[in-house]
CSV table of C-alpha atoms in Angstrom, one decimal:
chain,number,residue,atom,x,y,z
I,1,UNK,CA,-67.8,-25.0,-47.4
I,2,UNK,CA,-64.2,-26.0,-46.9
I,3,UNK,CA,-62.8,-26.9,-43.5
I,4,UNK,CA,-59.6,-27.8,-41.7
I,5,UNK,CA,-57.3,-24.9,-42.3
I,6,UNK,CA,-55.0,-23.6,-39.5
I,7,UNK,CA,-55.9,-21.1,-37.0
I,8,UNK,CA,-53.1,-19.0,-35.6
I,9,UNK,CA,-53.1,-18.0,-31.9
I,10,UNK,CA,-51.1,-14.9,-32.7
I,11,UNK,CA,-48.6,-15.9,-30.0
I,12,UNK,CA,-44.9,-16.6,-30.7
I,13,UNK,CA,-43.4,-20.0,-30.5
I,14,UNK,CA,-46.6,-22.0,-30.9
I,15,UNK,CA,-47.9,-24.1,-33.7
I,16,UNK,CA,-51.4,-23.0,-34.9
I,17,UNK,CA,-54.0,-25.6,-34.2
I,18,UNK,CA,-56.7,-26.8,-36.6
I,19,UNK,CA,-60.1,-25.2,-36.8
I,20,UNK,CA,-63.4,-26.2,-38.5
I,21,UNK,CA,-64.1,-22.5,-39.4
I,22,UNK,CA,-63.3,-21.2,-42.9
I,23,UNK,CA,-61.1,-18.2,-42.3
I,24,UNK,CA,-61.3,-15.1,-44.5
I,25,UNK,CA,-58.2,-12.9,-44.1
I,26,UNK,CA,-58.6,-9.3,-45.1
I,27,UNK,CA,-55.3,-7.4,-45.4
I,28,UNK,CA,-56.0,-3.7,-45.1
I,29,UNK,CA,-58.6,-1.6,-43.4
I,30,UNK,CA,-59.2,1.1,-46.0
I,31,UNK,CA,-62.0,1.5,-48.4
I,32,UNK,CA,-61.9,-2.0,-49.9
I,33,UNK,CA,-60.8,-3.8,-46.7
I,34,UNK,CA,-63.5,-2.2,-44.5
I,35,UNK,CA,-66.4,-2.4,-47.0
I,36,UNK,CA,-65.5,-6.0,-48.0
I,37,UNK,CA,-65.5,-7.1,-44.4
I,38,UNK,CA,-68.7,-5.1,-43.7
I,39,UNK,CA,-70.6,-6.8,-46.6
I,40,UNK,CA,-69.2,-10.2,-45.7
I,41,UNK,CA,-70.4,-10.0,-42.1
I,42,UNK,CA,-73.8,-9.2,-43.4
I,43,UNK,CA,-73.9,-11.9,-46.1
I,44,UNK,CA,-72.4,-14.5,-43.8
I,45,UNK,CA,-74.3,-13.6,-40.7
I,46,UNK,CA,-75.6,-17.1,-40.1
I,47,UNK,CA,-72.2,-18.8,-40.7
I,48,UNK,CA,-70.5,-16.3,-38.4
I,49,UNK,CA,-73.0,-17.0,-35.7
I,50,UNK,CA,-72.6,-20.8,-36.0
I,51,UNK,CA,-68.8,-20.5,-36.0
I,52,UNK,CA,-68.5,-21.9,-39.5
I,53,UNK,CA,-66.7,-18.7,-40.8
I,54,UNK,CA,-64.2,-16.3,-39.3
I,55,UNK,CA,-63.3,-12.9,-40.7
I,56,UNK,CA,-59.9,-11.5,-39.7
I,57,UNK,CA,-59.0,-7.9,-40.7
I,58,UNK,CA,-55.3,-7.0,-40.4
I,59,UNK,CA,-54.7,-3.3,-40.5
I,60,UNK,CA,-52.1,-0.9,-39.1
I,61,UNK,CA,-54.7,1.5,-37.8
I,62,UNK,CA,-57.9,0.8,-35.8
I,63,UNK,CA,-59.9,3.1,-38.2
I,64,UNK,CA,-60.6,3.7,-41.8
I,65,UNK,CA,-59.7,7.2,-43.1
I,66,UNK,CA,-62.2,8.9,-45.5
I,67,UNK,CA,-59.4,10.6,-47.4
I,68,UNK,CA,-61.6,13.0,-49.5
I,69,UNK,CA,-62.3,14.9,-46.2
I,70,UNK,CA,-58.6,15.3,-45.3
I,71,UNK,CA,-58.4,18.8,-46.9
I,72,UNK,CA,-61.4,20.0,-45.0
I,73,UNK,CA,-60.0,18.5,-41.8
I,74,UNK,CA,-56.7,20.4,-42.5
I,75,UNK,CA,-58.7,23.6,-42.9
I,76,UNK,CA,-60.6,23.1,-39.7
I,77,UNK,CA,-64.0,22.6,-41.4
I,78,UNK,CA,-64.4,19.1,-40.0
I,79,UNK,CA,-63.1,17.6,-36.8
I,80,UNK,CA,-60.4,15.0,-37.3
I,81,UNK,CA,-62.3,12.3,-35.4
I,82,UNK,CA,-65.1,12.6,-37.9
I,83,UNK,CA,-62.8,11.9,-40.8
I,84,UNK,CA,-62.1,8.4,-39.5
I,85,UNK,CA,-64.4,5.4,-39.0
I,86,UNK,CA,-63.6,3.1,-36.0
I,87,UNK,CA,-63.3,-0.4,-37.4
I,88,UNK,CA,-64.3,-2.3,-34.2
I,89,UNK,CA,-67.6,-0.4,-34.1
I,90,UNK,CA,-68.5,-1.1,-37.7
I,91,UNK,CA,-67.1,-4.6,-38.0
I,92,UNK,CA,-68.5,-6.1,-34.8
I,93,UNK,CA,-68.5,-9.7,-36.1
I,94,UNK,CA,-65.0,-9.5,-37.4
I,95,UNK,CA,-61.7,-10.0,-35.6
I,96,UNK,CA,-59.7,-6.8,-36.0
I,97,UNK,CA,-55.9,-7.3,-35.6
I,98,UNK,CA,-53.8,-4.1,-35.4
I,99,UNK,CA,-50.6,-4.9,-37.2
I,100,UNK,CA,-49.1,-5.3,-40.7
I,101,UNK,CA,-48.7,-8.2,-43.0
I,102,UNK,CA,-45.0,-8.6,-43.8
I,103,UNK,CA,-45.2,-11.4,-46.3
I,104,UNK,CA,-47.7,-13.9,-47.8
I,105,UNK,CA,-47.2,-17.5,-48.8
I,106,UNK,CA,-50.3,-18.2,-50.8
I,107,UNK,CA,-49.1,-21.6,-51.8
I,108,UNK,CA,-49.3,-22.6,-48.1
I,109,UNK,CA,-52.2,-20.2,-47.3
I,110,UNK,CA,-50.3,-18.4,-44.6
I,111,UNK,CA,-49.5,-14.8,-43.9
I,112,UNK,CA,-46.7,-13.5,-41.7
I,113,UNK,CA,-47.9,-10.6,-39.4
I,114,UNK,CA,-46.2,-8.1,-37.1
I,115,UNK,CA,-48.7,-6.9,-34.5
I,116,UNK,CA,-48.6,-4.4,-31.7
I,117,UNK,CA,-48.2,-7.3,-29.2
I,118,UNK,CA,-45.3,-8.9,-31.0
I,119,UNK,CA,-43.6,-5.5,-31.1
I,120,UNK,CA,-44.0,-5.0,-27.4
I,121,UNK,CA,-42.9,-8.6,-26.6
I,122,UNK,CA,-40.0,-8.3,-28.9
I,123,UNK,CA,-40.7,-11.8,-30.2
I,124,UNK,CA,-40.8,-11.1,-33.9
I,125,UNK,CA,-43.6,-12.0,-36.3
I,126,UNK,CA,-46.3,-14.7,-36.2
I,127,UNK,CA,-48.0,-16.7,-38.9
I,128,UNK,CA,-51.7,-16.9,-39.5
I,129,UNK,CA,-53.5,-19.4,-41.8
I,130,UNK,CA,-56.4,-18.6,-44.0
I,131,UNK,CA,-58.8,-20.1,-46.5
I,132,UNK,CA,-59.7,-17.0,-48.5
I,133,UNK,CA,-57.3,-14.0,-48.9
I,134,UNK,CA,-58.4,-10.5,-49.7
I,135,UNK,CA,-55.6,-8.1,-50.4
I,136,UNK,CA,-56.6,-4.5,-50.0
I,137,UNK,CA,-53.6,-2.8,-48.4
I,138,UNK,CA,-54.1,0.4,-50.5
I,139,UNK,CA,-51.2,2.5,-51.7
I,140,UNK,CA,-48.3,4.5,-50.2
I,141,UNK,CA,-46.8,7.8,-51.2
I,142,UNK,CA,-44.6,7.7,-54.3
I,143,UNK,CA,-41.5,9.6,-53.6
I,144,UNK,CA,-38.6,10.4,-56.0
I,145,UNK,CA,-34.9,10.7,-55.1
I,146,UNK,CA,-35.1,14.5,-54.7
I,147,UNK,CA,-32.3,15.8,-52.4
I,148,UNK,CA,-33.7,17.0,-49.1
I,149,UNK,CA,-37.2,15.5,-49.6
I,150,UNK,CA,-36.9,12.9,-46.9
I,151,UNK,CA,-35.7,15.6,-44.4
I,152,UNK,CA,-38.1,18.4,-45.2
I,153,UNK,CA,-41.1,17.0,-47.1
I,154,UNK,CA,-44.6,16.7,-45.6
I,155,UNK,CA,-47.0,14.0,-46.9
I,156,UNK,CA,-50.8,14.3,-47.1
I,157,UNK,CA,-52.3,10.8,-47.0
I,158,UNK,CA,-53.3,10.4,-43.3
I,159,UNK,CA,-55.4,12.3,-40.8
I,160,UNK,CA,-52.3,12.8,-38.7
I,161,UNK,CA,-50.5,14.4,-41.6
I,162,UNK,CA,-53.5,16.6,-42.4
I,163,UNK,CA,-53.8,18.0,-38.8
I,164,UNK,CA,-50.0,18.3,-38.5
I,165,UNK,CA,-50.0,20.3,-41.7
I,166,UNK,CA,-52.7,22.6,-40.4
I,167,UNK,CA,-50.8,23.2,-37.2
I,168,UNK,CA,-47.6,23.7,-39.2
I,169,UNK,CA,-49.2,26.4,-41.4
I,170,UNK,CA,-50.6,28.4,-38.5
I,171,UNK,CA,-47.3,28.0,-36.7
I,172,UNK,CA,-45.4,29.5,-39.7
I,173,UNK,CA,-47.7,32.5,-39.6
I,174,UNK,CA,-46.9,32.9,-35.9
I,175,UNK,CA,-43.2,32.7,-36.7
I,176,UNK,CA,-43.6,35.3,-39.5
I,177,UNK,CA,-45.5,37.6,-37.2
I,178,UNK,CA,-42.9,37.6,-34.5
I,179,UNK,CA,-39.6,37.5,-36.3
I,180,UNK,CA,-37.5,40.5,-37.2
I,181,UNK,CA,-35.5,38.6,-39.8
I,182,UNK,CA,-37.0,39.2,-43.3
I,183,UNK,CA,-35.5,36.0,-44.7
I,184,UNK,CA,-37.1,33.9,-41.9
I,185,UNK,CA,-40.4,35.7,-42.5
I,186,UNK,CA,-40.3,35.2,-46.2
I,187,UNK,CA,-39.5,31.4,-45.8
I,188,UNK,CA,-42.2,31.0,-43.2
I,189,UNK,CA,-44.8,32.6,-45.5
I,190,UNK,CA,-43.9,30.5,-48.6
I,191,UNK,CA,-45.8,27.3,-49.1
I,192,UNK,CA,-44.9,24.9,-51.9
I,193,UNK,CA,-47.1,22.0,-52.9
I,194,UNK,CA,-45.8,19.4,-55.4
I,195,UNK,CA,-48.4,17.4,-57.3
I,196,UNK,CA,-51.5,18.7,-59.1
I,197,UNK,CA,-53.8,15.8,-58.4
I,198,UNK,CA,-56.8,15.7,-56.1
I,199,UNK,CA,-54.7,15.7,-52.9
I,200,UNK,CA,-52.4,18.5,-53.8
I,201,UNK,CA,-55.0,20.8,-55.3
I,202,UNK,CA,-57.6,20.4,-52.7
I,203,UNK,CA,-55.1,20.6,-49.8
I,204,UNK,CA,-53.6,23.8,-51.2
I,205,UNK,CA,-57.0,25.3,-51.9
I,206,UNK,CA,-58.4,24.6,-48.5
I,207,UNK,CA,-55.3,25.7,-46.6
I,208,UNK,CA,-54.8,28.9,-48.6
I,209,UNK,CA,-58.4,29.7,-47.8
I,210,UNK,CA,-57.8,29.1,-44.1
I,211,UNK,CA,-54.6,31.0,-44.0
I,212,UNK,CA,-56.1,34.0,-45.9
I,213,UNK,CA,-58.9,34.1,-43.3
I,214,UNK,CA,-56.4,33.7,-40.4
I,215,UNK,CA,-54.3,36.6,-41.7
I,216,UNK,CA,-56.9,39.1,-40.6
I,217,UNK,CA,-56.1,38.3,-37.0
I,218,UNK,CA,-52.4,39.1,-37.4
I,219,UNK,CA,-51.4,42.8,-37.1
I,220,UNK,CA,-48.5,42.5,-39.5
I,221,UNK,CA,-49.5,39.8,-42.0
I,222,UNK,CA,-51.6,40.3,-45.0
I,223,UNK,CA,-52.9,37.7,-47.4
I,224,UNK,CA,-50.8,39.2,-50.1
I,225,UNK,CA,-47.6,38.5,-48.0
I,226,UNK,CA,-48.0,34.8,-48.4
I,227,UNK,CA,-46.7,32.8,-51.4
I,228,UNK,CA,-48.6,29.7,-52.4
I,229,UNK,CA,-46.9,27.7,-55.2
I,230,UNK,CA,-48.3,24.6,-56.9
I,231,UNK,CA,-45.7,22.5,-58.9
I,232,UNK,CA,-47.0,20.0,-61.5
I,233,UNK,CA,-44.8,18.0,-63.9
I,234,UNK,CA,-47.5,17.6,-66.6
I,235,UNK,CA,-49.3,20.3,-68.5
I,236,UNK,CA,-52.6,20.1,-66.5
I,237,UNK,CA,-54.0,19.7,-63.0
I,238,UNK,CA,-57.0,17.5,-61.9
I,239,UNK,CA,-57.0,15.4,-65.1
I,240,UNK,CA,-60.0,13.4,-63.7
I,241,UNK,CA,-62.3,16.4,-64.2
I,242,UNK,CA,-61.4,16.9,-67.8
I,243,UNK,CA,-59.2,19.4,-69.7
I,244,UNK,CA,-61.8,22.2,-69.7
I,245,UNK,CA,-62.4,22.0,-65.9
I,246,UNK,CA,-58.7,21.6,-65.3
I,247,UNK,CA,-58.0,24.7,-67.2
I,248,UNK,CA,-60.7,26.6,-65.2
I,249,UNK,CA,-59.1,25.3,-62.0
I,250,UNK,CA,-55.7,26.7,-63.0
I,251,UNK,CA,-57.4,30.1,-63.8
I,252,UNK,CA,-59.3,30.1,-60.5
I,253,UNK,CA,-56.2,29.4,-58.5
I,254,UNK,CA,-54.1,32.0,-60.3
I,255,UNK,CA,-56.9,34.5,-59.7
I,256,UNK,CA,-56.2,34.0,-56.0
I,257,UNK,CA,-52.5,34.8,-56.5
I,258,UNK,CA,-51.5,31.2,-56.3
I,259,UNK,CA,-48.5,30.5,-58.5
I,260,UNK,CA,-49.4,27.4,-60.6
I,261,UNK,CA,-46.3,26.1,-62.4
I,262,UNK,CA,-47.1,23.5,-65.1
I,263,UNK,CA,-44.4,21.4,-66.9
I,264,UNK,CA,-42.2,22.0,-63.8
I,265,UNK,CA,-40.4,19.6,-61.5
I,266,UNK,CA,-38.9,19.9,-58.1
I,267,UNK,CA,-35.1,19.3,-58.3
I,268,UNK,CA,-34.1,19.8,-54.7
I,269,UNK,CA,-35.3,21.0,-51.3
I,270,UNK,CA,-32.1,20.9,-49.4
I,271,UNK,CA,-31.4,23.5,-46.7
I,272,UNK,CA,-35.1,24.4,-46.9
I,273,UNK,CA,-34.8,25.9,-50.4
I,274,UNK,CA,-37.2,24.5,-53.1
I,275,UNK,CA,-35.3,24.5,-56.4
I,276,UNK,CA,-37.4,24.0,-59.5
I,277,UNK,CA,-36.1,22.8,-62.9
I,278,UNK,CA,-37.1,26.2,-64.4
I,279,UNK,CA,-34.3,27.8,-62.3
I,280,UNK,CA,-36.6,29.2,-59.6
I,281,UNK,CA,-35.5,29.1,-56.0
I,282,UNK,CA,-37.9,29.5,-53.1
I,283,UNK,CA,-36.7,29.5,-49.5
I,284,UNK,CA,-39.5,27.7,-47.7
I,285,UNK,CA,-40.3,26.0,-44.4
I,286,UNK,CA,-43.3,24.1,-45.9
I,287,UNK,CA,-43.0,21.6,-48.8
I,288,UNK,CA,-46.0,19.3,-49.2
I,289,UNK,CA,-45.4,16.3,-51.4
I,290,UNK,CA,-48.5,14.8,-53.1
I,291,UNK,CA,-47.0,13.7,-56.3
I,292,UNK,CA,-48.7,10.3,-56.7
I,293,UNK,CA,-48.8,7.0,-55.0
I,294,UNK,CA,-47.4,3.5,-55.6
I,295,UNK,CA,-48.6,0.0,-54.7
I,296,UNK,CA,-48.1,-1.2,-51.1
I,297,UNK,CA,-44.8,-3.1,-50.5
I,298,UNK,CA,-46.7,-6.1,-49.2
I,299,UNK,CA,-47.7,-6.9,-52.8
I,300,UNK,CA,-44.1,-7.5,-53.7
I,301,UNK,CA,-43.7,-9.8,-50.7
I,302,UNK,CA,-46.5,-12.1,-51.8
I,303,UNK,CA,-46.2,-15.0,-54.3
I,304,UNK,CA,-49.0,-13.6,-56.5
I,305,UNK,CA,-48.8,-12.3,-60.1
I,306,UNK,CA,-48.1,-8.5,-60.5
I,307,UNK,CA,-48.3,-6.2,-63.5
I,308,UNK,CA,-45.6,-3.8,-64.7
I,309,UNK,CA,-46.8,-1.2,-62.2
I,310,UNK,CA,-46.6,-3.6,-59.3
I,311,UNK,CA,-50.3,-4.1,-58.9
I,312,UNK,CA,-52.0,-7.5,-58.6
I,313,UNK,CA,-53.2,-8.9,-61.9
I,314,UNK,CA,-57.0,-9.4,-61.4
I,315,UNK,CA,-60.0,-10.7,-63.4
I,316,UNK,CA,-63.4,-8.9,-63.7
I,317,UNK,CA,-64.6,-11.3,-60.9
I,318,UNK,CA,-62.0,-9.6,-58.7
I,319,UNK,CA,-60.0,-12.9,-58.3
I,320,UNK,CA,-56.2,-12.7,-58.6
I,321,UNK,CA,-55.4,-14.1,-62.0
I,322,UNK,CA,-54.0,-17.6,-62.3
I,323,UNK,CA,-54.6,-18.6,-58.6
I,324,UNK,CA,-57.5,-19.6,-56.5
I,325,UNK,CA,-58.8,-18.3,-53.2
I,326,UNK,CA,-57.1,-14.9,-53.6
I,327,UNK,CA,-59.0,-11.7,-54.2
I,328,UNK,CA,-58.1,-8.0,-54.6
I,329,UNK,CA,-59.6,-4.6,-55.4
I,330,UNK,CA,-58.9,-0.9,-55.2
I,331,UNK,CA,-55.4,0.6,-55.4
I,332,UNK,CA,-53.7,-2.8,-55.1
I,333,UNK,CA,-55.5,-4.4,-58.1
I,334,UNK,CA,-55.3,-4.0,-61.8
I,335,UNK,CA,-59.0,-4.8,-62.6
I,336,UNK,CA,-60.1,-4.9,-66.3
I,337,UNK,CA,-62.7,-2.2,-67.1
I,338,UNK,CA,-65.3,-4.1,-69.0
I,339,UNK,CA,-67.3,-0.9,-69.8
I,340,UNK,CA,-64.4,0.7,-71.7
I,341,UNK,CA,-64.1,0.5,-75.5
I,342,UNK,CA,-60.3,0.6,-75.3
I,343,UNK,CA,-58.6,-2.9,-75.3
I,344,UNK,CA,-56.7,-3.6,-72.1
I,345,UNK,CA,-58.3,-0.7,-70.2
I,346,UNK,CA,-58.2,-0.9,-66.4
I,347,UNK,CA,-60.5,0.6,-63.7
I,348,UNK,CA,-59.1,3.8,-62.2
I,349,UNK,CA,-57.7,3.3,-58.7
I,350,UNK,CA,-60.1,5.7,-57.0
I,351,UNK,CA,-62.8,5.5,-54.2
I,352,UNK,CA,-65.6,5.4,-56.7
I,353,UNK,CA,-64.5,2.0,-58.0
I,354,UNK,CA,-63.1,0.7,-54.7
I,355,UNK,CA,-66.4,0.9,-52.8
I,356,UNK,CA,-68.3,-0.8,-55.6
I,357,UNK,CA,-65.6,-3.4,-56.1
I,358,UNK,CA,-65.7,-4.2,-52.4
I,359,UNK,CA,-69.4,-5.1,-52.6
I,360,UNK,CA,-69.0,-7.4,-55.6
I,361,UNK,CA,-65.9,-9.0,-54.0
I,362,UNK,CA,-67.8,-9.8,-50.8
I,363,UNK,CA,-70.7,-11.2,-52.8
I,364,UNK,CA,-68.2,-13.4,-54.8
I,365,UNK,CA,-66.5,-14.7,-51.7
I,366,UNK,CA,-69.8,-15.6,-50.2
I,367,UNK,CA,-70.8,-17.3,-53.5
I,368,UNK,CA,-67.6,-19.3,-53.4
I,369,UNK,CA,-68.3,-20.5,-49.9
I,370,UNK,CA,-71.9,-21.5,-50.9
I,371,UNK,CA,-70.9,-23.0,-54.3
I,372,UNK,CA,-72.7,-20.4,-56.3
I,373,UNK,CA,-71.6,-18.7,-59.5
I,374,UNK,CA,-69.5,-15.5,-59.4
I,375,UNK,CA,-70.5,-12.0,-60.6
I,376,UNK,CA,-68.5,-9.8,-63.0
I,377,UNK,CA,-67.6,-6.3,-61.9
I,378,UNK,CA,-68.7,-3.6,-64.3
I,379,UNK,CA,-69.2,0.1,-63.5
I,380,UNK,CA,-69.1,3.1,-65.9
I,381,UNK,CA,-67.2,6.0,-64.5
I,382,UNK,CA,-69.6,8.6,-63.3
I,383,UNK,CA,-67.3,11.5,-63.2
I,384,UNK,CA,-65.3,13.5,-60.6
I,385,UNK,CA,-65.7,16.5,-58.3
I,386,UNK,CA,-63.0,18.6,-56.6
I,387,UNK,CA,-63.0,21.4,-54.1
I,388,UNK,CA,-60.8,24.5,-54.6
I,389,UNK,CA,-61.6,25.9,-51.2
I,390,UNK,CA,-64.7,27.3,-49.5
I,391,UNK,CA,-67.5,27.8,-52.0
I,392,UNK,CA,-65.2,27.0,-54.9
I,393,UNK,CA,-64.9,23.8,-56.9
I,394,UNK,CA,-65.0,22.0,-60.3
I,395,UNK,CA,-67.0,19.0,-61.4
I,396,UNK,CA,-67.5,16.8,-64.4
I,397,UNK,CA,-70.3,14.3,-63.7
I,398,UNK,CA,-72.3,12.3,-66.2
I,399,UNK,CA,-71.1,14.6,-69.0
I,400,UNK,CA,-72.2,17.8,-67.2
I,401,UNK,CA,-69.6,20.4,-66.3
I,402,UNK,CA,-70.0,22.5,-63.2
I,403,UNK,CA,-67.8,25.1,-61.6
I,404,UNK,CA,-67.8,27.6,-58.7
I,405,UNK,CA,-70.4,27.2,-56.0
I,406,UNK,CA,-72.6,24.5,-57.7
I,407,UNK,CA,-69.5,22.3,-58.1
I,408,UNK,CA,-68.4,22.9,-54.5
I,409,UNK,CA,-72.0,22.1,-53.2
I,410,UNK,CA,-72.0,18.9,-55.3
I,411,UNK,CA,-68.6,17.9,-53.9
I,412,UNK,CA,-70.0,18.2,-50.4
I,413,UNK,CA,-73.3,16.4,-51.1
I,414,UNK,CA,-71.5,13.5,-52.9
I,415,UNK,CA,-68.9,12.9,-50.2
I,416,UNK,CA,-71.5,13.3,-47.4
I,417,UNK,CA,-73.5,10.5,-49.1
I,418,UNK,CA,-70.4,8.3,-49.4
I,419,UNK,CA,-68.8,8.7,-45.9
I,420,UNK,CA,-69.6,5.4,-44.0
I,421,UNK,CA,-72.1,5.2,-41.2
I,422,UNK,CA,-75.1,7.4,-40.4
I,423,UNK,CA,-73.2,8.6,-37.3
I,424,UNK,CA,-70.4,10.1,-39.4
I,425,UNK,CA,-72.8,11.7,-41.9
I,426,UNK,CA,-74.8,13.4,-39.1
I,427,UNK,CA,-71.7,14.7,-37.3
I,428,UNK,CA,-70.1,16.0,-40.5
I,429,UNK,CA,-73.3,17.7,-41.6
I,430,UNK,CA,-73.7,19.3,-38.1
I,431,UNK,CA,-70.1,20.6,-38.3
I,432,UNK,CA,-70.7,22.1,-41.7
I,433,UNK,CA,-73.9,23.9,-40.4
I,434,UNK,CA,-72.0,25.2,-37.4
I,435,UNK,CA,-69.1,26.4,-39.4
I,436,UNK,CA,-71.4,28.4,-41.6
I,437,UNK,CA,-72.9,30.1,-38.5
I,438,UNK,CA,-69.7,30.8,-36.6
I,439,UNK,CA,-66.2,31.9,-37.4
I,440,UNK,CA,-63.3,29.6,-38.3
I,441,UNK,CA,-61.0,28.3,-35.6
I,442,UNK,CA,-57.4,29.4,-36.2
I,443,UNK,CA,-55.6,27.8,-33.3
I,444,UNK,CA,-52.5,25.7,-33.7
I,445,UNK,CA,-52.3,22.6,-31.4
I,446,UNK,CA,-48.8,21.5,-32.4
I,447,UNK,CA,-48.1,20.4,-28.9
I,448,UNK,CA,-50.4,17.4,-29.4
I,449,UNK,CA,-47.6,15.7,-31.3
I,450,UNK,CA,-45.5,15.7,-28.2
I,451,UNK,CA,-47.9,15.8,-25.2
I,452,UNK,CA,-45.2,14.9,-22.7
I,453,UNK,CA,-42.8,17.7,-23.7
I,454,UNK,CA,-43.8,20.2,-21.0
I,455,UNK,CA,-43.8,17.5,-18.3
I,456,UNK,CA,-40.4,16.3,-19.4
I,457,UNK,CA,-39.0,19.8,-19.2
I,458,UNK,CA,-40.5,20.3,-15.7
I,459,UNK,CA,-39.0,17.0,-14.6
I,460,UNK,CA,-35.6,18.2,-15.5
I,461,UNK,CA,-35.3,16.8,-19.0
I,462,UNK,CA,-34.7,18.6,-22.3
I,463,UNK,CA,-37.4,20.2,-24.3
I,464,UNK,CA,-37.6,18.3,-27.6
I,465,UNK,CA,-36.3,20.0,-30.7
I,466,UNK,CA,-38.5,21.1,-33.5
I,467,UNK,CA,-41.1,18.3,-33.4
I,468,UNK,CA,-42.1,18.5,-37.0
I,469,UNK,CA,-38.6,18.1,-38.4
I,470,UNK,CA,-39.4,20.2,-41.5
I,471,UNK,CA,-41.2,23.0,-39.6
């Protein structure tokens, strides 16, 4: 085991002192980051106890978000706090630092971090040394230069965005119910989703289900009054479940009066008007952007090899190609798919691969520290499942195609088995059982985004303007 690397104190203006512990720096607290650190603390338990190894996890949030449950959280089927896993509870033998890596100098084995404390102190960033680097920052939303998108678009990658979108949809129904202006009412009841992948289709399906249910409690809103529009640039949605199931999903959504527009792009959303390249114009107060993701910017700020898409070039052992002591997996990594017959095939950037890659990555880091041989990552793609709303779904798993209730049930069973910790599994299952026995909650808690608004107003300040910006 190597020794003698630097150990940063995470305080400005000081020089990190030497330490005998081998430091493993994990950048990112998502699927790969959390699972890698979790497996490492299990495999290196003795070394951690003896102080021979230190695991540092740098992440902007103190929790890991289980993203497949975001649509159900947005629809109110699952409580938001059960969609996230607190890292400090799971990674008890790791040091969790809330912050972001700004750059990485792998030649010097140092990373530059901006933490919550450096922000409060106003002292700038700090450097931290490491022996082994795991890059697992995930991805960020891929946006296009569409006029008005930055001002009016709503993302769907975080639990905050999911709950904000739920509050927003219910708030639009409240606006439509109380206004006398037909133009305002029409815009409030028009919901445009851009992107026909998992995030867009599942979010639309769950929220349309919720809004249709909620409409029964409004005296002047019917489900038929709402316009739900899905815009997809290609000729199919949900490509992961196969062409046949994707075609069924389109037919299912259109059967619910959802306007699915294939081979269509969003040209502009200025002045809260969604303009499509087929000439259609939709005044709307809700435009949800789920049109893909791109690699995290930290990858470009590291002296490590990248492919043409900006991902780290990796080997089947999950090492970064051409360098030593650098590892990656998940969305940030271009990992060769050794089970594919196609030359140059890469593993799909999805949770199915990420969780399995994290285990092999942790095993290989432990093997490196112990001087043992490394393992190759290989996993045949099992298939995909997708929800289209309550009791509706599509699935293509191990060559078998399912649709309707069986696919929806498989979707829930699969993701319940994959959500981390028994605590979360039990809570999610309990909520599903209760939601089946009782009616949905249709309350908007938009004020949560600005909890001091009422007090500021009472204290003589001004009430904040529209808190959602695009609402």
